[in-house]
Tab-separated table of N, CA and C in Angstrom:
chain	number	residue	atom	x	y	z
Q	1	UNK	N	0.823	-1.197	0.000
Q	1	UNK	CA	0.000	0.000	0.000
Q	1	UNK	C	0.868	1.262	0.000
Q	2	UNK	N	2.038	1.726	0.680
Q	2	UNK	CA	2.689	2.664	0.688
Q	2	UNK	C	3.413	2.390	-1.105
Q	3	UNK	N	3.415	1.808	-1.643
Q	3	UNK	CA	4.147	2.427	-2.765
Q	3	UNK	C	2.987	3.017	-3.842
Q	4	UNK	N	1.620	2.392	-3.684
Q	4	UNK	CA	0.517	3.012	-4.045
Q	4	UNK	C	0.342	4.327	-3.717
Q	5	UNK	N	0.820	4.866	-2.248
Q	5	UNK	CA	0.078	5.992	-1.839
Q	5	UNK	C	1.157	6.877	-2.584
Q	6	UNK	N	2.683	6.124	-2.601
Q	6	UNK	CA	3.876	7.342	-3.166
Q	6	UNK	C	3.695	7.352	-4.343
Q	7	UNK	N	3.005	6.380	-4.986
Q	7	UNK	CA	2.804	6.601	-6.618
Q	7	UNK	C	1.961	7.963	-6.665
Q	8	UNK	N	0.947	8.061	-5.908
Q	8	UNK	CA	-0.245	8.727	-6.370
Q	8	UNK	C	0.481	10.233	-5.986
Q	9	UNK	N	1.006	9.897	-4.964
Q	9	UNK	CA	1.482	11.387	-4.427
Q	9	UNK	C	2.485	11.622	-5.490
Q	10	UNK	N	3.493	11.270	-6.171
Q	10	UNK	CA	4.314	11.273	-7.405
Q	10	UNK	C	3.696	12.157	-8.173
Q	11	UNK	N	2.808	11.022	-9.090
Q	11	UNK	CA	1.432	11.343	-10.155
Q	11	UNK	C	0.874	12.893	-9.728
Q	12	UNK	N	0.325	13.078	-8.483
Q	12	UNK	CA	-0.157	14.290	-7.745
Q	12	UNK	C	0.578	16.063	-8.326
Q	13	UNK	N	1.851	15.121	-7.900
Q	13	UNK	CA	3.157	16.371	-7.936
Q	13	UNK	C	3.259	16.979	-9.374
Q	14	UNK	N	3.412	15.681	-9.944
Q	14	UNK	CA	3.618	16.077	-11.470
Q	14	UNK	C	1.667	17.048	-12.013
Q	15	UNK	N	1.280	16.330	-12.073
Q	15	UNK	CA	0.047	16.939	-12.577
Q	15	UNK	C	0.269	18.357	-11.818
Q	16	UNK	N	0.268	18.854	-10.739
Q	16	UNK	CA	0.612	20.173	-9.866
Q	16	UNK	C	1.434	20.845	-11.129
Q	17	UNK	N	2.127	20.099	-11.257
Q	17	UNK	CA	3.645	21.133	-12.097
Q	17	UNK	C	2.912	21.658	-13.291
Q	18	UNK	N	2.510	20.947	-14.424
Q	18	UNK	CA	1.872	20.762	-15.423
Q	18	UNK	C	0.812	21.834	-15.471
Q	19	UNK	N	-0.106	20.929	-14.231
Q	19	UNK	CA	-1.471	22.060	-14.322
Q	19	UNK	C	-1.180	22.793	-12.843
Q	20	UNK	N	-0.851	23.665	-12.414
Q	20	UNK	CA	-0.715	24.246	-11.171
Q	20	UNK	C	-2.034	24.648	-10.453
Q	21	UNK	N	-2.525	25.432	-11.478
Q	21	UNK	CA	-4.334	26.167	-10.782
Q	21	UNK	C	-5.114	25.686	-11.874
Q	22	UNK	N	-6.107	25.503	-11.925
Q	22	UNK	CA	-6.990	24.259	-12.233
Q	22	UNK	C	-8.268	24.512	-12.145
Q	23	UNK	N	-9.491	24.838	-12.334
Q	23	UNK	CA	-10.937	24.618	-11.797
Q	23	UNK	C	-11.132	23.296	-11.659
Q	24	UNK	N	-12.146	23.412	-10.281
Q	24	UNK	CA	-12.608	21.850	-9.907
Q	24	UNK	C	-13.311	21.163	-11.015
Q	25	UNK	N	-14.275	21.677	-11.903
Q	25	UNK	CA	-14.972	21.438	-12.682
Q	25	UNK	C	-13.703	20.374	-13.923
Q	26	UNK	N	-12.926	21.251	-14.039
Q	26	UNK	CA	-12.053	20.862	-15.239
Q	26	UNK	C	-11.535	19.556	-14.635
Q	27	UNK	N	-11.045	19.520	-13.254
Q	27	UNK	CA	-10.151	18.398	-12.336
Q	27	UNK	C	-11.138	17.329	-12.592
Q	28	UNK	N	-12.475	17.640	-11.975
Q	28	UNK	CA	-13.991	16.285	-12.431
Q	28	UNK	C	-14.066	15.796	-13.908
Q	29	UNK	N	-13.515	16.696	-14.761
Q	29	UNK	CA	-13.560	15.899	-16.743
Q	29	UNK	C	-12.106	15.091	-16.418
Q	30	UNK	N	-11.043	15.606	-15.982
Q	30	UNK	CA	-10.271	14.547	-16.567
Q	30	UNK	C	-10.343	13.096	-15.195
Q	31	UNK	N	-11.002	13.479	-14.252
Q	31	UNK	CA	-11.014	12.420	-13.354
Q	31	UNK	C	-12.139	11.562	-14.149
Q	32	UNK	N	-13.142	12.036	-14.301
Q	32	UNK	CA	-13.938	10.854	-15.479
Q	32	UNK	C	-13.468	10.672	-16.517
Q	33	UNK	N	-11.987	10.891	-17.550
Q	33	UNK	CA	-11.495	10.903	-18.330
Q	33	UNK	C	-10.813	9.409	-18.003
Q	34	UNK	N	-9.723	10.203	-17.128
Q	34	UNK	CA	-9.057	8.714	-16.637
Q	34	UNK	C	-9.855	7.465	-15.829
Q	35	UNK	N	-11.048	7.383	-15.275
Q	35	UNK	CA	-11.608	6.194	-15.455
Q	35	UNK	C	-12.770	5.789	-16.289
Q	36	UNK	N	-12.420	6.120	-17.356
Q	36	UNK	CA	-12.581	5.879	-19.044
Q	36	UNK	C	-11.719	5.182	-18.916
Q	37	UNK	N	-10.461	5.584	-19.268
Q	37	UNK	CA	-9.299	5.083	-19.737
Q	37	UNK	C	-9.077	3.586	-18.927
Q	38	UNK	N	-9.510	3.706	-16.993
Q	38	UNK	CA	-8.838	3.134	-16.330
Q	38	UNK	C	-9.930	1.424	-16.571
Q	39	UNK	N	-11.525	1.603	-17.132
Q	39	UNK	CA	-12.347	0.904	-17.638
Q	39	UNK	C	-11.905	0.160	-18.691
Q	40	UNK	N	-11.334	1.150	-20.219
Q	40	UNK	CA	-10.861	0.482	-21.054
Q	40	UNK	C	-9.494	-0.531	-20.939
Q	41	UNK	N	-8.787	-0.200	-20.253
Q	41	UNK	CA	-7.739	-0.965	-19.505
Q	41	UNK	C	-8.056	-1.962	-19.084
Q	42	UNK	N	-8.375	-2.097	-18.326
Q	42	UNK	CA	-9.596	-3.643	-17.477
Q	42	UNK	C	-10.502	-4.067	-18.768
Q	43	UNK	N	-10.782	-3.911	-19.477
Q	43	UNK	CA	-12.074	-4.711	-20.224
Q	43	UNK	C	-10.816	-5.089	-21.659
Q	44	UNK	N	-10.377	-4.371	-22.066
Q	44	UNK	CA	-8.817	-4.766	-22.945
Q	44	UNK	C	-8.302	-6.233	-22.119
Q	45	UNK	N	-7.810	-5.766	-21.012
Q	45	UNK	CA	-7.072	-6.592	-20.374
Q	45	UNK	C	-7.749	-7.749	-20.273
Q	46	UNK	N	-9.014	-7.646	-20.066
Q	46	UNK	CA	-9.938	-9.233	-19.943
Q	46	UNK	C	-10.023	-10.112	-21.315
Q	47	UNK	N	-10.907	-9.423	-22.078
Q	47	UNK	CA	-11.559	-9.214	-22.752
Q	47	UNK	C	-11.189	-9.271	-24.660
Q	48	UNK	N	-10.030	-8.814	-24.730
Q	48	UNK	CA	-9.207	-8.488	-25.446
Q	48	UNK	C	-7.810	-8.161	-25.642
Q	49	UNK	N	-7.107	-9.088	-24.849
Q	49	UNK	CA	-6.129	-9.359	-24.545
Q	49	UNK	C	-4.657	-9.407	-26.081
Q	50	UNK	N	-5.310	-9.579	-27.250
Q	50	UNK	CA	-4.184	-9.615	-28.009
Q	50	UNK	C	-3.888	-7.516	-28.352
Q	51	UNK	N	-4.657	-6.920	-27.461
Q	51	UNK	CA	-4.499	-5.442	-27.653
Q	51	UNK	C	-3.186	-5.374	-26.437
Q	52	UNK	N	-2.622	-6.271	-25.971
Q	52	UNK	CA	-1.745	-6.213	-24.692
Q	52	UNK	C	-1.821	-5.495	-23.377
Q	53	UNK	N	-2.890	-4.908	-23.216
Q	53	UNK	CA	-3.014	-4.093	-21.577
Q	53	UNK	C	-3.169	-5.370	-20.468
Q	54	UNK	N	-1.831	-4.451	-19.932
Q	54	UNK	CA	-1.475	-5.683	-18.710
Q	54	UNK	C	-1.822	-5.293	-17.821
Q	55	UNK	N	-1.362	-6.026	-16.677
Q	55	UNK	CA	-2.241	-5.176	-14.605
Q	55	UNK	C	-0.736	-4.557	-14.600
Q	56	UNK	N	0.064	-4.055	-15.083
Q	56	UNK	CA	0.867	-3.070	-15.278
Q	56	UNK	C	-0.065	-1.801	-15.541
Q	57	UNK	N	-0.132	-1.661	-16.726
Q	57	UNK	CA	-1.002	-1.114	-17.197
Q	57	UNK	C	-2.783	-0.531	-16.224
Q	58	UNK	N	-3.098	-1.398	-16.168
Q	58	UNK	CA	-4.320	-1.182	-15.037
Q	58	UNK	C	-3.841	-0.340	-13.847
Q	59	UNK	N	-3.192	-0.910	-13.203
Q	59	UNK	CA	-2.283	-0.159	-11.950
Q	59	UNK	C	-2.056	1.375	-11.953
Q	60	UNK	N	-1.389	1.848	-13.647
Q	60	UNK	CA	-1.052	2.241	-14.050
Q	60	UNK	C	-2.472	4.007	-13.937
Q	61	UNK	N	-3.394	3.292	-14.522
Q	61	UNK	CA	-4.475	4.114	-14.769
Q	61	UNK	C	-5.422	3.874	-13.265
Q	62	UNK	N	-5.121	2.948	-12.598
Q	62	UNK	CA	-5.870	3.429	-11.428
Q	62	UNK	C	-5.304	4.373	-10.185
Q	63	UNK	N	-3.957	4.348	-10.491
Q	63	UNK	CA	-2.959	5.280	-9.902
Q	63	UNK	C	-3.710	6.802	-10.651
Q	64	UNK	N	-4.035	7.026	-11.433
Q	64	UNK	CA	-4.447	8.308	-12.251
Q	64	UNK	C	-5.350	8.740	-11.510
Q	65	UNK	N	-6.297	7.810	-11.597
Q	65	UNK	CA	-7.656	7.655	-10.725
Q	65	UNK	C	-7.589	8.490	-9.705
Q	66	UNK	N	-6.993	7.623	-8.876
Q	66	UNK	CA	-6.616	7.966	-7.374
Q	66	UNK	C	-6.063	9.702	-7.375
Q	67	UNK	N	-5.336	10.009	-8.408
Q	67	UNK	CA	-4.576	11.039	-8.286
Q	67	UNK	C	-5.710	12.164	-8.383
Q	68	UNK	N	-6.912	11.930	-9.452
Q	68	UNK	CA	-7.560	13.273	-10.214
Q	68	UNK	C	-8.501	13.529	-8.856
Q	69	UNK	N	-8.960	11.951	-8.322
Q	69	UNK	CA	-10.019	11.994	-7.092
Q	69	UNK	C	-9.407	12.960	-5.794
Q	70	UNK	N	-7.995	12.794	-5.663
Q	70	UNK	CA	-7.242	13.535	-4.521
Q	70	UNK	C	-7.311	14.927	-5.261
Q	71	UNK	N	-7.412	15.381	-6.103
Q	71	UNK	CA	-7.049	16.521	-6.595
Q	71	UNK	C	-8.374	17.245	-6.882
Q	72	UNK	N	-9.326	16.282	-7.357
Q	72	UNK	CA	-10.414	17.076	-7.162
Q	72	UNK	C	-10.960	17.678	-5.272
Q	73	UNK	N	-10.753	16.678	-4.437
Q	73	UNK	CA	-10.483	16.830	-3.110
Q	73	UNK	C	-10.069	17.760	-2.282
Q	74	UNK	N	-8.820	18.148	-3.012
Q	74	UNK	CA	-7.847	18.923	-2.645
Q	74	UNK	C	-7.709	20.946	-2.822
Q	75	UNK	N	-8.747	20.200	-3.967
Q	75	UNK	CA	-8.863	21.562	-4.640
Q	75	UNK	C	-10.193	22.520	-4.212
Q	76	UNK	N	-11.039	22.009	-3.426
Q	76	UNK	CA	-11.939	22.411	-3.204
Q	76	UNK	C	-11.607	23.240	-1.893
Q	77	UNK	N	-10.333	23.187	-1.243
Q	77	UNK	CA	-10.001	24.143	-0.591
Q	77	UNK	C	-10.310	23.738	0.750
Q	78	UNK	N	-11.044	22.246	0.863
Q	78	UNK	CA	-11.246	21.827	2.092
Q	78	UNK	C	-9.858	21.801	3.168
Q	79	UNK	N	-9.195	20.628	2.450
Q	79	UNK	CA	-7.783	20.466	3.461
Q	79	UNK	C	-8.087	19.830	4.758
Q	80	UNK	N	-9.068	19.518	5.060
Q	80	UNK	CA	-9.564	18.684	6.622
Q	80	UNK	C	-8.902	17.957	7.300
């Protein structure tokens, strides 16, 4: 679990750099963006497997997940 949480916090940092100030609104499209992505990953991976998405891959996009959900979170100025 801790290399999950340092991934996300990683992922976190970088997106910060990238996008620094942000509307929440915009943070909620790409957080339903990336679990799009993190769906198509998993149903590839099952499903359709000669497209190669591995639980590399899955991991990969649920780490995103995790990141847009903290950030939408984060951004709302709560901080609790």
């Amino acid at each position: 679990m801790t290399t999950m949480i340092e991934d996300v916090q990683a992922e976190l940092m970088k997106a910060r750099a990238k996008f620094p100030t942000q509307d929440v609104w915009v943070t909620l499209a790409a957080l339903t963006e990336e679990v799009g992505e993190l769906n198509q990953a998993i149903l590839q991976h099952h499903f359709e497997p000669h497209k190669g998405k591995t639980i590399q891959d899955i991991y990969k996009e649920a780490v995103q997940v995790a990141t847009m959900a903290m950030r939408v979170a984060l951004d709302t100025g709560m901080n609790i």
